[in-house]
PDB file of C-alpha atoms in Angstrom:
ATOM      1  CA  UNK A   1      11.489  -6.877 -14.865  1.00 55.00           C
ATOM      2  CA  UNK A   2       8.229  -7.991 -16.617  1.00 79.00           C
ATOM      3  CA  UNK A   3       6.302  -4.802 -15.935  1.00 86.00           C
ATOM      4  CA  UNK A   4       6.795  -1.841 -17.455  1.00 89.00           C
ATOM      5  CA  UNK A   5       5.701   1.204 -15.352  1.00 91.00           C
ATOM      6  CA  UNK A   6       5.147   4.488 -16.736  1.00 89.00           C
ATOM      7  CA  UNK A   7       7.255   5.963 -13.942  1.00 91.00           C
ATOM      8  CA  UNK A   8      10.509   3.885 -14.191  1.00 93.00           C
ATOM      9  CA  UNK A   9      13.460   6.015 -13.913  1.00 95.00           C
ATOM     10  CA  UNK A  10      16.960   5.117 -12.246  1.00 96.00           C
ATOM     11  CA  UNK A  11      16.562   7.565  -8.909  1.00 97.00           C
ATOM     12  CA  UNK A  12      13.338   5.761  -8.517  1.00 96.00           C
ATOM     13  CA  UNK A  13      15.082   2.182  -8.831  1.00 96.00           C
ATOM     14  CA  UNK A  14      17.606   3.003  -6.243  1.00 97.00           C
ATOM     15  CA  UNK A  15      14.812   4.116  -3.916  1.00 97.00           C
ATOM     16  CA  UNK A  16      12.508   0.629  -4.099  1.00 97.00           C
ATOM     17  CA  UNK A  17      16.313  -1.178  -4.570  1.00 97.00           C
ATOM     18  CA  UNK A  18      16.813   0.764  -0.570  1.00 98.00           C
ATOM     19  CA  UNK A  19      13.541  -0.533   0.479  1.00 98.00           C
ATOM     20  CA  UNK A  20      13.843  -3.992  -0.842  1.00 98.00           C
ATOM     21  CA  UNK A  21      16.956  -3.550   2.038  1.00 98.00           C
ATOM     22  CA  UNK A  22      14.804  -3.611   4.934  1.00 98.00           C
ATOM     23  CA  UNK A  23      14.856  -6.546   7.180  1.00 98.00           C
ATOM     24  CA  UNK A  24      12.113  -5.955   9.275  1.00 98.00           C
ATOM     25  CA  UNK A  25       9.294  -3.974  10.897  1.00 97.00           C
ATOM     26  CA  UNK A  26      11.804  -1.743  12.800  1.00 98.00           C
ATOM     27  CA  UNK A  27      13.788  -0.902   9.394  1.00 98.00           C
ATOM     28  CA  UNK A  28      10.554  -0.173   8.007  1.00 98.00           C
ATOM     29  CA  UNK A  29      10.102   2.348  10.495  1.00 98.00           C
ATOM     30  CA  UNK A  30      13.420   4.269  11.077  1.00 98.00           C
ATOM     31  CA  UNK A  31      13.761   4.487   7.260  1.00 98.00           C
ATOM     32  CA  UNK A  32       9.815   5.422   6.378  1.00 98.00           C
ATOM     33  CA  UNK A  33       9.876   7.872   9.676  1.00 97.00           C
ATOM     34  CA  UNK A  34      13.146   9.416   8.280  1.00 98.00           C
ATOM     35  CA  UNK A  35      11.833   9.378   4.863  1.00 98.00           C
ATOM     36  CA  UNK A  36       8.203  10.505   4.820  1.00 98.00           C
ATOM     37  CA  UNK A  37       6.464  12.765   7.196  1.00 98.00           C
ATOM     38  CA  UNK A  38       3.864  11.525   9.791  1.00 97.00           C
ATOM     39  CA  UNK A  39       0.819  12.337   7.823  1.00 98.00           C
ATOM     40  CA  UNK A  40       2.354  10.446   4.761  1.00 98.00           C
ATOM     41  CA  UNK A  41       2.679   7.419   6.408  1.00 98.00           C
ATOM     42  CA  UNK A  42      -0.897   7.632   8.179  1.00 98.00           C
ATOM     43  CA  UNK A  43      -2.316   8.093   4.221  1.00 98.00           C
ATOM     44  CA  UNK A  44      -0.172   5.093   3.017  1.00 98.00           C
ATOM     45  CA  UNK A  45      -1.188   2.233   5.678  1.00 98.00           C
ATOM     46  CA  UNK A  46      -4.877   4.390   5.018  1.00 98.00           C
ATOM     47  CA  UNK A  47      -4.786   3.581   1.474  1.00 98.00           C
ATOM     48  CA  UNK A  48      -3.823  -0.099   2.323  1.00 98.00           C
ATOM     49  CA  UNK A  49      -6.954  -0.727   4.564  1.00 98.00           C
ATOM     50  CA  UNK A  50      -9.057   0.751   2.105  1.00 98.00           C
ATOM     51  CA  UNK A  51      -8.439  -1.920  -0.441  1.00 98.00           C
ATOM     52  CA  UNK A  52      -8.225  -4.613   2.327  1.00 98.00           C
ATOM     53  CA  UNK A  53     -11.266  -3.690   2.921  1.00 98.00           C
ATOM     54  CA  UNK A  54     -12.881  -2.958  -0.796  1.00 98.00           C
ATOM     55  CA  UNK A  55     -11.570  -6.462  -1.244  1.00 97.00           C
ATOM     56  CA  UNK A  56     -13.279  -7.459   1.030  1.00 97.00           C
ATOM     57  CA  UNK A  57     -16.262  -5.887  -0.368  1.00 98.00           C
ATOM     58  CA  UNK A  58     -17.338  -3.510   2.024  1.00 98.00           C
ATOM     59  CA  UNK A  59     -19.473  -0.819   1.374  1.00 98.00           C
ATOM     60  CA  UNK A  60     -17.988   2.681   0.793  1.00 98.00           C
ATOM     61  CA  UNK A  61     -20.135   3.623   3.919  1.00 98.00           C
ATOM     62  CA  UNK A  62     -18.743   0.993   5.923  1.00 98.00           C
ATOM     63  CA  UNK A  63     -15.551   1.900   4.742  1.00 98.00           C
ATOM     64  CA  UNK A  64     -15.500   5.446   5.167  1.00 98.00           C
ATOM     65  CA  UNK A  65     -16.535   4.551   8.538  1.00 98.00           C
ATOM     66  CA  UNK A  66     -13.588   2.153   9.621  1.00 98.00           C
ATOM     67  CA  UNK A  67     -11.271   4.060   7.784  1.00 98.00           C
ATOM     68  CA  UNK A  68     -12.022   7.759   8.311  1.00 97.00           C
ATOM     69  CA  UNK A  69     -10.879   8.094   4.468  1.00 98.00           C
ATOM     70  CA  UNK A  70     -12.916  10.283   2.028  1.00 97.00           C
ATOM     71  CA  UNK A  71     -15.211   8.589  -0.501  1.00 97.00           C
ATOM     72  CA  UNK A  72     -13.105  10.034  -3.075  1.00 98.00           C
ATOM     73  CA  UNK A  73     -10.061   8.463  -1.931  1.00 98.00           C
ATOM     74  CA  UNK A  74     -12.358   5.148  -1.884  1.00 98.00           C
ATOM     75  CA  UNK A  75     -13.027   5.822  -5.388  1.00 98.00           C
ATOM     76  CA  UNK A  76      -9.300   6.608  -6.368  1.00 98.00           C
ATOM     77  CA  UNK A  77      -8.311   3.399  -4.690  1.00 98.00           C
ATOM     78  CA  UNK A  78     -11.307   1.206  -6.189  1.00 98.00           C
ATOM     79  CA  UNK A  79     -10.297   2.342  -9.989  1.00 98.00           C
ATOM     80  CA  UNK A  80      -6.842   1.079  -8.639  1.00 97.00           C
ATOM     81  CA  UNK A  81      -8.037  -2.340  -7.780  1.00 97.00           C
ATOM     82  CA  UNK A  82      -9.986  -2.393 -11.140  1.00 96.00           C
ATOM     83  CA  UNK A  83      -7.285  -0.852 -13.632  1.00 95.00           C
ATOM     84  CA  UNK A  84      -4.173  -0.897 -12.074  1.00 94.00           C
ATOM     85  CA  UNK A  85      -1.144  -2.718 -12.121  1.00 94.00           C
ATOM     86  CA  UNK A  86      -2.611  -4.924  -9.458  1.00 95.00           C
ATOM     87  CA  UNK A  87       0.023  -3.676  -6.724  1.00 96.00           C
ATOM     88  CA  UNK A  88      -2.719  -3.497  -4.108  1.00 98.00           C
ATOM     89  CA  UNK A  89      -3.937  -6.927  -4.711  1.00 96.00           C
ATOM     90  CA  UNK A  90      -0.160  -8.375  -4.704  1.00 96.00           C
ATOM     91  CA  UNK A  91       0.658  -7.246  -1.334  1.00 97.00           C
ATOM     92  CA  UNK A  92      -2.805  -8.401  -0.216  1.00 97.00           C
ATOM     93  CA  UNK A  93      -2.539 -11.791  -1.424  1.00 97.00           C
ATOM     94  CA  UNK A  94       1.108 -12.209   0.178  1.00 97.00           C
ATOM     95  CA  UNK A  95      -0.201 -10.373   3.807  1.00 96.00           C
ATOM     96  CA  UNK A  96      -3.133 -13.322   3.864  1.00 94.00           C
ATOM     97  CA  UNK A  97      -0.471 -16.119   2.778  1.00 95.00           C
ATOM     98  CA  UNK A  98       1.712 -14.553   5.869  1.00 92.00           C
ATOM     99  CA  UNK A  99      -1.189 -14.923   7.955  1.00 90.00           C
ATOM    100  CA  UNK A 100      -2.426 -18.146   7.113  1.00 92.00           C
ATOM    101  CA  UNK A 101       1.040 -19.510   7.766  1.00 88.00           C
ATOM    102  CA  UNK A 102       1.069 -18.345  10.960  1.00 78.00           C
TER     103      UNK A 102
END
């Protein structure tokens, strides 16, 4: 592994090694319902359109708008974009290549 995050431990291996598992959509969705509660998945796919959307360089207005999420959770996610271990932008990038290829 080239990156080095700050929050590598083992229990946290074996939990992204059990999502690099699922197959498809409806994996995603019996483990992540079993897993995380309603209102964590809502902020999760949240947090995704936000930087969809900062990406696509929306205004916070216009994003808070679409989105329903807080400016500060704009902000949080914007530093992310900027200073962060470009996660966001990966997934981004290979959710556009999936769509162009369809």
């Amino acid at each position: 592994m080239a990156y080095d995050s700050k929050f590598k431990r083992d229990d946290i291996d074996e939990f992204f090694d059990g999502v690099l598992t699922l197959k498809d959509r409806e994996d995603c969705y019996r483990f992540f319902e079993d897993i995380c509660t309603i209102n964590e998945i809502h902020a999760i796919a949240q947090r995704l359109q936000v930087a969809k959307l900062l990406s696509q360089k929306k205004t916070y207005s216009e994003i808070e708008e679409i989105t329903k999420a807080s400016t500060a959770t704009i902000s949080r996610i914007n530093k992310c974009l900027v200073y962060g271990a470009d996660g966001y932008q990966r997934v981004l990038e290979r959710l556009e290549n999936q769509k162009n290829k369809k």
